[in-house]
Amino acid sequence: MVDDSRRISVLLGLLFGLAGMGSASAAVALPMLGDHFDIGVGQSTWVISLYALMLAVTTAVYGRISDLVGVKGPLLVGIGLMTAGALVAAAAPSYGVLLVARLFQGAGAAAVPTLGVAILSSRYDGAIRGLALGRLAAVAAAISCLGPLVGGVVEHAFGWRAVLAVPILGAAVIPFLWRALVGEGTGAGLDILGAVLVALTAAGLVLLVQSPSTGLVVALVGVLLLVLGAPLAALQVRRRPLDGFLPTAVIGNRTVVRSALAAAAVPAAWFGQLIAVPAVLVHDGWEPWQVGLLLVPSAVVAMFVPRIVGPLLARTGSAITLAVAGSTATFALLVTGLGAGLDSAPVLGVGVLLVTVAFGIGQPAMTAAVSSAVHQDVRGVALGIATLVFMTGGSVGSAVVGGAGGVLGVPLALALLALLPVLGLVVLIPELRRQAVPA
């Protein structure tokens, strides 16, 4: 059999990166968007946070559906939603319509990370799988890092509305992946109620975190969703332990839970910087395309991360690799906070470069840990749930900077966010100890 892992992983990484551009390119357009709709920075940040929120809360739905019906149909539906949402967002006549369009765009984009890693995990094994997952993460990170540059250039040439339409390019990748979209599902039913309860609980967390910039009402809604959603979701798990949205075979697997929680710090750092760096530099008088140029070295570095992550996973295992990613994310946030405090563009650029490395290492490490910890029959939903936690970290990261940044300032908000990777490392300690014990 011909090894097509390089081509497939690069195409999936391109698709993943274009989905990520839904946030990365839009971030540099927030000031112009805010001026157009006459809204402040705190409100305009919701364009990123809502996208990230839907990316998080719907990602596990695609994982579960892929277990039931295969990957082809769900991926096509997701790309269709992402494309339609991007087009409506670009033409939105009001801020409200724009936010609704971003919700649909995020819900569609969520298909890409879950189904992308599911395709690679089911198609390849061993060292080839590790290299393929690392390549996917690196290409995705590189494309996402180019998002601010693409967004800045497009905004300069065509205006901020055209920036929101950039993710429609993802539809052009599908024909080249068509032959790889194989595999049938089990045909079982989907626990819709469980999916809704999990989505509402995750939404409550993000709303609560971002409430400092949006007021008491948003905070109360977030608390209400958390207080009601979490126990009801737990009750639904007890009612449907085997075929529910959160099967106990997955959420009862400590390796899955610990790996996902530890890995969530990486996208938190990335999305937090995605809000912070353009905000600081645009405030200092930079043009959006200049902000994008500053991040080009990060895109270049991201392309070389697969040369590191594959051998690192093979040599040290997923737990230690996750610890490396989390430690790098913490350092990246502290560096970026220092750069924001000093108004130093070079220091900010180094911070983004470091978080790019962390993302390129952390995402494949989490995927490898989860894939090897569960049975193949629930691998799709396990990856979906892990990616839900992973992407929820991203929405929390943007919410912390968008919410606390206006109250504490960007440097302190980034320092506060740097605590998340530390907590992730604490959660990961049992896995590190277990991995350190000789078999």
CSV table of C-alpha atoms in Angstrom, one decimal:
chain,number,residue,atom,x,y,z
A,1,MET,CA,0.0,0.0,0.0
A,2,VAL,CA,1.3,3.4,-1.0
A,3,ASP,CA,2.0,5.7,2.0
A,4,ASP,CA,0.0,8.8,1.3
A,5,SER,CA,0.2,10.1,4.8
A,6,ARG,CA,2.1,13.2,3.8
A,7,ARG,CA,-0.4,14.4,1.2
A,8,ILE,CA,-3.5,13.6,3.3
A,9,SER,CA,-2.1,15.2,6.5
A,10,VAL,CA,-1.0,18.3,4.6
A,11,LEU,CA,-4.4,18.7,3.0
A,12,LEU,CA,-6.2,18.2,6.3
A,13,GLY,CA,-3.8,20.7,7.9
A,14,LEU,CA,-4.6,23.2,5.2
A,15,LEU,CA,-8.3,22.7,5.8
A,16,PHE,CA,-7.8,23.0,9.6
A,17,GLY,CA,-5.7,26.1,9.1
A,18,LEU,CA,-8.4,27.7,6.9
A,19,ALA,CA,-11.0,27.0,9.5
A,20,GLY,CA,-8.6,28.6,12.1
A,21,MET,CA,-8.4,31.6,9.8
A,22,GLY,CA,-12.0,32.3,10.9
A,23,SER,CA,-10.4,33.7,14.0
A,24,ALA,CA,-6.9,34.5,13.0
A,25,SER,CA,-7.7,36.7,10.1
A,26,ALA,CA,-10.7,38.3,11.7
A,27,ALA,CA,-8.7,39.4,14.8
A,28,VAL,CA,-6.9,42.1,12.9
A,29,ALA,CA,-10.2,43.4,11.5
A,30,LEU,CA,-11.8,44.0,14.9
A,31,PRO,CA,-10.9,47.7,15.2
A,32,MET,CA,-12.4,48.5,11.8
A,33,LEU,CA,-15.4,46.2,12.4
A,34,GLY,CA,-16.0,48.0,15.8
A,35,ASP,CA,-15.8,51.4,14.1
A,36,HIS,CA,-18.4,50.4,11.5
A,37,PHE,CA,-20.9,49.1,14.0
A,38,ASP,CA,-20.0,51.7,16.6
A,39,ILE,CA,-19.1,49.2,19.3
A,40,GLY,CA,-16.2,49.0,21.8
A,41,VAL,CA,-13.4,46.5,22.0
A,42,GLY,CA,-15.1,44.3,24.6
A,43,GLN,CA,-18.2,43.9,22.3
A,44,SER,CA,-16.2,43.4,19.1
A,45,THR,CA,-14.2,40.6,20.8
A,46,TRP,CA,-17.4,38.5,20.8
A,47,VAL,CA,-16.8,38.0,17.0
A,48,ILE,CA,-13.9,35.8,18.0
A,49,SER,CA,-15.2,34.4,21.3
A,50,LEU,CA,-18.6,33.2,19.8
A,51,TYR,CA,-16.8,31.6,16.9
A,52,ALA,CA,-14.4,29.8,19.3
A,53,LEU,CA,-17.3,28.9,21.5
A,54,MET,CA,-19.3,27.1,18.8
A,55,LEU,CA,-16.1,25.6,17.5
A,56,ALA,CA,-15.7,24.0,21.0
A,57,VAL,CA,-19.3,23.0,21.9
A,58,THR,CA,-20.1,21.4,18.6
A,59,THR,CA,-16.8,19.6,18.0
A,60,ALA,CA,-17.8,16.5,20.0
A,61,VAL,CA,-21.1,16.3,18.1
A,62,TYR,CA,-19.1,15.6,14.9
A,63,GLY,CA,-17.0,13.0,16.7
A,64,ARG,CA,-20.0,11.1,17.8
A,65,ILE,CA,-21.8,11.4,14.4
A,66,SER,CA,-18.6,10.1,12.7
A,67,ASP,CA,-18.8,7.0,14.9
A,68,LEU,CA,-22.4,6.5,13.8
A,69,VAL,CA,-22.4,7.4,10.1
A,70,GLY,CA,-18.7,7.8,9.0
A,71,VAL,CA,-16.7,11.0,8.3
A,72,LYS,CA,-17.8,11.9,4.7
A,73,GLY,CA,-21.3,13.3,5.4
A,74,PRO,CA,-20.5,15.2,8.6
A,75,LEU,CA,-17.4,16.8,7.1
A,76,LEU,CA,-19.4,18.0,4.0
A,77,VAL,CA,-22.1,19.4,6.3
A,78,GLY,CA,-19.5,21.1,8.4
A,79,ILE,CA,-17.7,22.7,5.4
A,80,GLY,CA,-21.1,23.8,4.0
A,81,LEU,CA,-22.0,25.5,7.3
A,82,MET,CA,-18.6,27.2,7.6
A,83,THR,CA,-18.9,28.5,4.0
A,84,ALA,CA,-22.4,29.8,4.4
A,85,GLY,CA,-21.6,31.4,7.8
A,86,ALA,CA,-18.6,33.2,6.3
A,87,LEU,CA,-20.6,34.6,3.4
A,88,VAL,CA,-23.4,35.8,5.6
A,89,ALA,CA,-20.9,37.3,8.1
A,90,ALA,CA,-19.3,39.2,5.2
A,91,ALA,CA,-22.6,40.7,4.1
A,92,ALA,CA,-24.1,41.2,7.6
A,93,PRO,CA,-26.3,44.3,7.7
A,94,SER,CA,-26.1,44.5,11.5
A,95,TYR,CA,-23.9,43.4,14.4
A,96,GLY,CA,-26.6,41.0,15.6
A,97,VAL,CA,-26.7,39.2,12.2
A,98,LEU,CA,-22.9,39.1,12.2
A,99,LEU,CA,-22.8,37.3,15.5
A,100,VAL,CA,-25.4,34.8,14.4
A,101,ALA,CA,-23.5,34.1,11.2
A,102,ARG,CA,-20.3,33.6,13.3
A,103,LEU,CA,-22.1,31.1,15.4
A,104,PHE,CA,-23.0,29.0,12.3
A,105,GLN,CA,-19.5,29.5,10.9
A,106,GLY,CA,-18.0,28.1,14.1
A,107,ALA,CA,-20.4,25.3,14.2
A,108,GLY,CA,-19.4,24.3,10.7
A,109,ALA,CA,-15.6,24.7,11.3
A,110,ALA,CA,-15.8,22.4,14.3
A,111,ALA,CA,-16.1,19.4,11.9
A,112,VAL,CA,-12.5,20.0,10.7
A,113,PRO,CA,-10.3,19.3,13.8
A,114,THR,CA,-12.4,16.4,15.1
A,115,LEU,CA,-12.8,14.6,11.8
A,116,GLY,CA,-9.3,15.5,10.5
A,117,VAL,CA,-7.6,13.7,13.4
A,118,ALA,CA,-10.2,10.9,13.2
A,119,ILE,CA,-9.3,10.3,9.5
A,120,LEU,CA,-5.5,10.1,10.3
A,121,SER,CA,-6.0,8.0,13.5
A,122,SER,CA,-8.0,5.4,11.6
A,123,ARG,CA,-6.0,5.4,8.4
A,124,TYR,CA,-2.5,5.1,9.9
A,125,ASP,CA,-0.7,3.5,12.8
A,126,GLY,CA,2.5,3.7,14.8
A,127,ALA,CA,5.2,6.2,13.8
A,128,ILE,CA,3.5,7.1,10.6
A,129,ARG,CA,0.4,8.2,12.6
A,130,GLY,CA,2.5,10.3,14.9
A,131,LEU,CA,4.3,12.0,12.0
A,132,ALA,CA,0.9,12.6,10.2
A,133,LEU,CA,-0.7,14.1,13.3
A,134,GLY,CA,2.3,16.3,13.8
A,135,ARG,CA,2.3,17.4,10.2
A,136,LEU,CA,-1.4,18.2,10.4
A,137,ALA,CA,-0.9,20.4,13.5
A,138,ALA,CA,2.1,22.2,12.0
A,139,VAL,CA,0.4,23.0,8.7
A,140,ALA,CA,-2.7,24.2,10.6
A,141,ALA,CA,-0.6,26.3,12.9
A,142,ALA,CA,1.4,27.8,10.0
A,143,ILE,CA,-1.8,28.7,8.0
A,144,SER,CA,-3.4,30.1,11.1
A,145,CYS,CA,-0.3,32.2,11.8
A,146,LEU,CA,-0.6,33.6,8.3
A,147,GLY,CA,-4.2,34.5,9.1
A,148,PRO,CA,-3.4,38.0,10.5
A,149,LEU,CA,-1.2,38.7,7.4
A,150,VAL,CA,-3.9,37.5,5.0
A,151,GLY,CA,-6.5,39.4,6.9
A,152,GLY,CA,-4.5,42.5,7.0
A,153,VAL,CA,-3.8,42.4,3.2
A,154,VAL,CA,-7.4,41.6,2.4
A,155,GLU,CA,-8.7,44.3,4.7
A,156,HIS,CA,-6.3,46.8,3.1
A,157,ALA,CA,-7.4,45.9,-0.4
A,158,PHE,CA,-11.1,45.1,0.0
A,159,GLY,CA,-12.2,46.1,3.5
A,160,TRP,CA,-13.0,44.2,6.7
A,161,ARG,CA,-16.0,42.4,5.2
A,162,ALA,CA,-13.9,40.5,2.8
A,163,VAL,CA,-11.7,39.3,5.7
A,164,LEU,CA,-14.7,37.4,7.2
A,165,ALA,CA,-15.2,35.6,3.9
A,166,VAL,CA,-11.6,34.1,3.8
A,167,PRO,CA,-12.6,30.7,5.3
A,168,ILE,CA,-14.8,29.8,2.2
A,169,LEU,CA,-11.5,28.7,0.6
A,170,GLY,CA,-11.8,25.6,2.7
A,171,ALA,CA,-14.4,24.2,0.3
A,172,ALA,CA,-11.8,24.0,-2.5
A,173,VAL,CA,-9.8,21.5,-0.5
A,174,ILE,CA,-12.6,18.8,-0.3
A,175,PRO,CA,-12.2,17.4,-3.8
A,176,PHE,CA,-8.5,16.6,-3.1
A,177,LEU,CA,-9.5,14.7,0.1
A,178,TRP,CA,-12.5,12.8,-1.4
A,179,ARG,CA,-10.9,9.4,-1.7
A,180,ALA,CA,-9.6,9.5,1.9
A,181,LEU,CA,-13.1,10.1,3.3
A,182,VAL,CA,-14.0,6.4,3.7
A,183,GLY,CA,-15.4,4.3,6.5
A,184,GLU,CA,-18.9,3.5,7.7
A,185,GLY,CA,-20.5,4.2,11.1
A,186,THR,CA,-22.3,1.9,13.4
A,187,GLY,CA,-25.8,3.3,12.5
A,188,ALA,CA,-26.7,3.7,16.2
A,189,GLY,CA,-28.7,6.7,17.5
A,190,LEU,CA,-27.4,10.0,18.7
A,191,ASP,CA,-28.0,11.4,22.2
A,192,ILE,CA,-29.3,14.8,21.2
A,193,LEU,CA,-30.2,15.8,24.8
A,194,GLY,CA,-26.7,14.9,26.0
A,195,ALA,CA,-25.1,17.0,23.3
A,196,VAL,CA,-27.3,20.0,24.1
A,197,LEU,CA,-26.6,19.8,27.8
A,198,VAL,CA,-22.8,19.6,27.2
A,199,ALA,CA,-23.0,22.5,24.8
A,200,LEU,CA,-24.9,24.7,27.3
A,201,THR,CA,-22.5,23.9,30.1
A,202,ALA,CA,-19.5,24.8,28.0
A,203,ALA,CA,-21.2,28.0,26.8
A,204,GLY,CA,-21.9,28.9,30.4
A,205,LEU,CA,-18.2,28.7,31.3
A,206,VAL,CA,-17.2,31.0,28.4
A,207,LEU,CA,-19.9,33.5,29.1
A,208,LEU,CA,-18.9,33.7,32.7
A,209,VAL,CA,-15.2,34.2,31.9
A,210,GLN,CA,-15.9,37.0,29.4
A,211,SER,CA,-18.5,38.7,31.6
A,212,PRO,CA,-16.1,41.4,33.0
A,213,SER,CA,-16.3,43.2,29.7
A,214,THR,CA,-20.0,42.5,29.0
A,215,GLY,CA,-21.8,43.1,32.3
A,216,LEU,CA,-23.8,41.4,35.0
A,217,VAL,CA,-26.5,40.0,32.8
A,218,VAL,CA,-24.0,37.9,30.8
A,219,ALA,CA,-22.4,36.7,34.1
A,220,LEU,CA,-25.7,35.6,35.5
A,221,VAL,CA,-26.6,33.8,32.3
A,222,GLY,CA,-23.2,32.0,32.4
A,223,VAL,CA,-23.7,31.0,36.0
A,224,LEU,CA,-27.2,29.8,35.3
A,225,LEU,CA,-26.0,27.6,32.4
A,226,LEU,CA,-23.2,26.1,34.5
A,227,VAL,CA,-25.4,25.5,37.6
A,228,LEU,CA,-28.2,23.8,35.5
A,229,GLY,CA,-26.1,22.3,32.7
A,230,ALA,CA,-23.5,20.4,34.7
A,231,PRO,CA,-25.7,18.4,37.0
A,232,LEU,CA,-28.2,17.7,34.2
A,233,ALA,CA,-25.4,16.5,31.9
A,234,ALA,CA,-24.2,14.2,34.7
A,235,LEU,CA,-27.7,12.8,35.1
A,236,GLN,CA,-27.9,12.1,31.4
A,237,VAL,CA,-24.6,10.2,31.6
A,238,ARG,CA,-26.1,8.0,34.3
A,239,ARG,CA,-29.2,7.5,32.2
A,240,ARG,CA,-27.3,6.5,29.1
A,241,PRO,CA,-23.9,5.2,30.2
A,242,LEU,CA,-23.1,3.1,27.1
A,243,ASP,CA,-24.7,4.9,24.1
A,244,GLY,CA,-25.0,8.5,25.4
A,245,PHE,CA,-23.3,11.5,24.1
A,246,LEU,CA,-20.7,11.1,26.9
A,247,PRO,CA,-20.2,7.3,27.2
A,248,THR,CA,-18.6,6.2,30.4
A,249,ALA,CA,-16.0,4.3,28.4
A,250,VAL,CA,-14.6,7.7,27.4
A,251,ILE,CA,-15.2,10.1,30.3
A,252,GLY,CA,-14.4,7.3,32.8
A,253,ASN,CA,-11.0,6.9,31.1
A,254,ARG,CA,-8.6,9.0,33.2
A,255,THR,CA,-6.0,9.2,30.5
A,256,VAL,CA,-8.5,10.8,28.1
A,257,VAL,CA,-9.7,13.3,30.7
A,258,ARG,CA,-6.3,14.3,32.0
A,259,SER,CA,-4.8,14.6,28.6
A,260,ALA,CA,-7.6,16.8,27.3
A,261,LEU,CA,-7.5,19.1,30.3
A,262,ALA,CA,-3.8,19.5,30.2
A,263,ALA,CA,-3.8,20.1,26.4
A,264,ALA,CA,-6.6,22.8,26.7
A,265,ALA,CA,-4.0,25.3,27.9
A,266,VAL,CA,-2.3,25.4,24.5
A,267,PRO,CA,-5.3,26.8,22.4
A,268,ALA,CA,-6.1,29.0,25.4
A,269,ALA,CA,-2.6,30.6,25.0
A,270,TRP,CA,-3.0,30.8,21.2
A,271,PHE,CA,-6.5,32.4,21.2
A,272,GLY,CA,-5.5,34.7,24.1
A,273,GLN,CA,-2.5,36.0,22.1
A,274,LEU,CA,-4.7,36.2,19.0
A,275,ILE,CA,-6.7,38.9,20.8
A,276,ALA,CA,-3.9,40.5,22.7
A,277,VAL,CA,-1.2,41.0,20.1
A,278,PRO,CA,-3.2,42.8,17.3
A,279,ALA,CA,-5.0,44.9,20.0
A,280,VAL,CA,-1.7,46.1,21.4
A,281,LEU,CA,0.0,46.8,18.1
A,282,VAL,CA,-3.0,48.4,16.4
A,283,HIS,CA,-3.4,50.6,19.4
A,284,ASP,CA,0.3,51.6,18.9
A,285,GLY,CA,-0.5,52.7,15.3
A,286,TRP,CA,0.4,49.5,13.3
A,287,GLU,CA,-1.6,48.7,10.2
A,288,PRO,CA,-3.2,45.2,10.2
A,289,TRP,CA,-1.0,44.0,7.4
A,290,GLN,CA,2.1,45.0,9.4
A,291,VAL,CA,0.8,43.0,12.4
A,292,GLY,CA,0.5,40.0,10.0
A,293,LEU,CA,4.1,40.5,8.8
A,294,LEU,CA,5.3,40.3,12.4
A,295,LEU,CA,3.8,36.8,12.7
A,296,VAL,CA,5.2,35.4,9.5
A,297,PRO,CA,8.3,33.9,11.3
A,298,SER,CA,5.9,31.9,13.5
A,299,ALA,CA,4.3,30.4,10.4
A,300,VAL,CA,7.8,29.4,9.1
A,301,VAL,CA,8.7,27.8,12.5
A,302,ALA,CA,5.4,25.9,12.5
A,303,MET,CA,6.3,24.1,9.4
A,304,PHE,CA,9.4,22.5,11.1
A,305,VAL,CA,7.5,21.4,14.2
A,306,PRO,CA,6.7,17.9,12.7
A,307,ARG,CA,10.4,17.2,12.6
A,308,ILE,CA,10.3,17.5,16.4
A,309,VAL,CA,6.9,16.2,17.5
A,310,GLY,CA,7.1,12.8,15.8
A,311,PRO,CA,10.5,11.7,17.3
A,312,LEU,CA,9.5,13.4,20.6
A,313,LEU,CA,6.3,11.3,20.9
A,314,ALA,CA,8.2,8.2,20.0
A,315,ARG,CA,11.0,8.8,22.5
A,316,THR,CA,9.2,10.3,25.5
A,317,GLY,CA,5.5,9.3,25.1
A,318,SER,CA,2.4,11.5,25.0
A,319,ALA,CA,2.3,12.6,28.7
A,320,ILE,CA,5.8,14.1,28.7
A,321,THR,CA,5.2,15.6,25.3
A,322,LEU,CA,2.0,17.3,26.6
A,323,ALA,CA,4.0,18.6,29.6
A,324,VAL,CA,6.5,20.1,27.2
A,325,ALA,CA,3.7,21.8,25.3
A,326,GLY,CA,2.1,23.1,28.5
A,327,SER,CA,5.4,24.5,29.9
A,328,THR,CA,6.0,26.2,26.5
A,329,ALA,CA,2.5,27.7,26.5
A,330,THR,CA,3.1,29.2,30.0
A,331,PHE,CA,6.4,30.7,29.0
A,332,ALA,CA,4.8,32.1,25.8
A,333,LEU,CA,2.1,33.8,27.7
A,334,LEU,CA,4.5,35.4,30.1
A,335,VAL,CA,6.7,36.6,27.3
A,336,THR,CA,3.7,38.1,25.4
A,337,GLY,CA,2.6,39.7,28.6
A,338,LEU,CA,6.0,41.3,29.0
A,339,GLY,CA,5.9,42.5,25.4
A,340,ALA,CA,2.5,44.0,25.9
A,341,GLY,CA,3.7,45.8,29.0
A,342,LEU,CA,6.8,47.1,27.3
A,343,ASP,CA,5.0,47.8,24.0
A,344,SER,CA,7.7,45.8,22.4
A,345,ALA,CA,6.8,44.3,19.0
A,346,PRO,CA,9.9,42.0,18.9
A,347,VAL,CA,9.0,40.5,22.3
A,348,LEU,CA,5.4,40.0,21.2
A,349,GLY,CA,6.6,38.2,18.1
A,350,VAL,CA,8.7,35.9,20.2
A,351,GLY,CA,5.7,35.1,22.4
A,352,VAL,CA,3.6,34.2,19.3
A,353,LEU,CA,6.5,32.0,18.0
A,354,LEU,CA,6.6,30.1,21.3
A,355,VAL,CA,2.9,29.5,21.4
A,356,THR,CA,3.0,28.2,17.8
A,357,VAL,CA,5.6,25.6,18.8
A,358,ALA,CA,3.4,24.7,21.8
A,359,PHE,CA,0.4,24.2,19.6
A,360,GLY,CA,2.3,22.1,17.1
A,361,ILE,CA,3.4,19.8,19.9
A,362,GLY,CA,0.4,19.8,22.2
A,363,GLN,CA,-2.4,18.9,19.7
A,364,PRO,CA,-0.8,15.7,18.3
A,365,ALA,CA,0.3,14.7,21.7
A,366,MET,CA,-3.3,14.9,23.0
A,367,THR,CA,-4.6,13.0,20.0
A,368,ALA,CA,-2.0,10.3,20.4
A,369,ALA,CA,-2.8,9.9,24.1
A,370,VAL,CA,-6.5,9.7,23.5
A,371,SER,CA,-6.3,7.4,20.4
A,372,SER,CA,-4.2,4.8,22.3
A,373,ALA,CA,-6.3,4.9,25.5
A,374,VAL,CA,-9.7,3.9,24.0
A,375,HIS,CA,-11.2,1.2,21.9
A,376,GLN,CA,-11.5,1.8,18.2
A,377,ASP,CA,-15.3,1.7,18.4
A,378,VAL,CA,-15.4,4.9,20.5
A,379,ARG,CA,-12.3,6.5,19.1
A,380,GLY,CA,-14.3,9.1,17.2
A,381,VAL,CA,-16.3,10.3,20.1
A,382,ALA,CA,-13.3,10.2,22.4
A,383,LEU,CA,-11.4,12.4,20.0
A,384,GLY,CA,-14.5,14.6,19.8
A,385,ILE,CA,-14.8,15.0,23.5
A,386,ALA,CA,-11.1,15.6,23.9
A,387,THR,CA,-11.2,18.2,21.1
A,388,LEU,CA,-14.2,19.8,22.8
A,389,VAL,CA,-12.2,20.3,25.9
A,390,PHE,CA,-9.2,21.4,23.8
A,391,MET,CA,-11.2,24.0,21.9
A,392,THR,CA,-13.1,25.2,24.9
A,393,GLY,CA,-9.6,26.2,26.2
A,394,GLY,CA,-9.4,28.4,23.1
A,395,SER,CA,-12.6,30.1,23.8
A,396,VAL,CA,-11.6,30.6,27.5
A,397,GLY,CA,-8.3,32.1,26.4
A,398,SER,CA,-10.0,34.7,24.2
A,399,ALA,CA,-12.6,35.3,26.8
A,400,VAL,CA,-10.0,36.0,29.5
A,401,VAL,CA,-8.1,38.5,27.4
A,402,GLY,CA,-11.3,40.1,26.0
A,403,GLY,CA,-13.0,40.2,29.4
A,404,ALA,CA,-10.2,40.7,32.0
A,405,GLY,CA,-8.1,42.7,29.6
A,406,GLY,CA,-10.4,45.7,29.7
A,407,VAL,CA,-10.4,45.6,33.5
A,408,LEU,CA,-6.8,44.5,34.4
A,409,GLY,CA,-5.0,45.5,31.3
A,410,VAL,CA,-3.6,43.1,28.6
A,411,PRO,CA,-0.3,42.3,30.4
A,412,LEU,CA,-2.1,41.2,33.6
A,413,ALA,CA,-4.8,39.3,31.7
A,414,LEU,CA,-2.1,37.3,29.9
A,415,ALA,CA,-0.3,36.6,33.2
A,416,LEU,CA,-3.6,35.4,34.7
A,417,LEU,CA,-4.1,33.1,31.7
A,418,ALA,CA,-0.6,31.7,32.2
A,419,LEU,CA,-1.9,30.0,35.3
A,420,LEU,CA,-4.0,27.7,33.1
A,421,PRO,CA,-1.1,25.6,31.7
A,422,VAL,CA,0.3,25.3,35.2
A,423,LEU,CA,-3.0,23.8,36.4
A,424,GLY,CA,-2.9,21.5,33.3
A,425,LEU,CA,0.5,20.2,34.4
A,426,VAL,CA,-0.8,19.5,37.9
A,427,VAL,CA,-3.7,17.5,36.4
A,428,LEU,CA,-1.1,15.6,34.2
A,429,ILE,CA,1.1,14.5,37.2
A,430,PRO,CA,-0.5,11.0,37.6
A,431,GLU,CA,0.1,10.3,33.9
A,432,LEU,CA,3.7,11.5,34.1
A,433,ARG,CA,4.3,9.2,37.1
A,434,ARG,CA,2.7,6.2,35.3
A,435,GLN,CA,4.7,6.8,32.2
A,436,ALA,CA,7.9,7.1,34.3
A,437,VAL,CA,7.4,3.6,35.8
A,438,PRO,CA,9.1,1.0,33.6
A,439,ALA,CA,6.7,-1.5,32.0
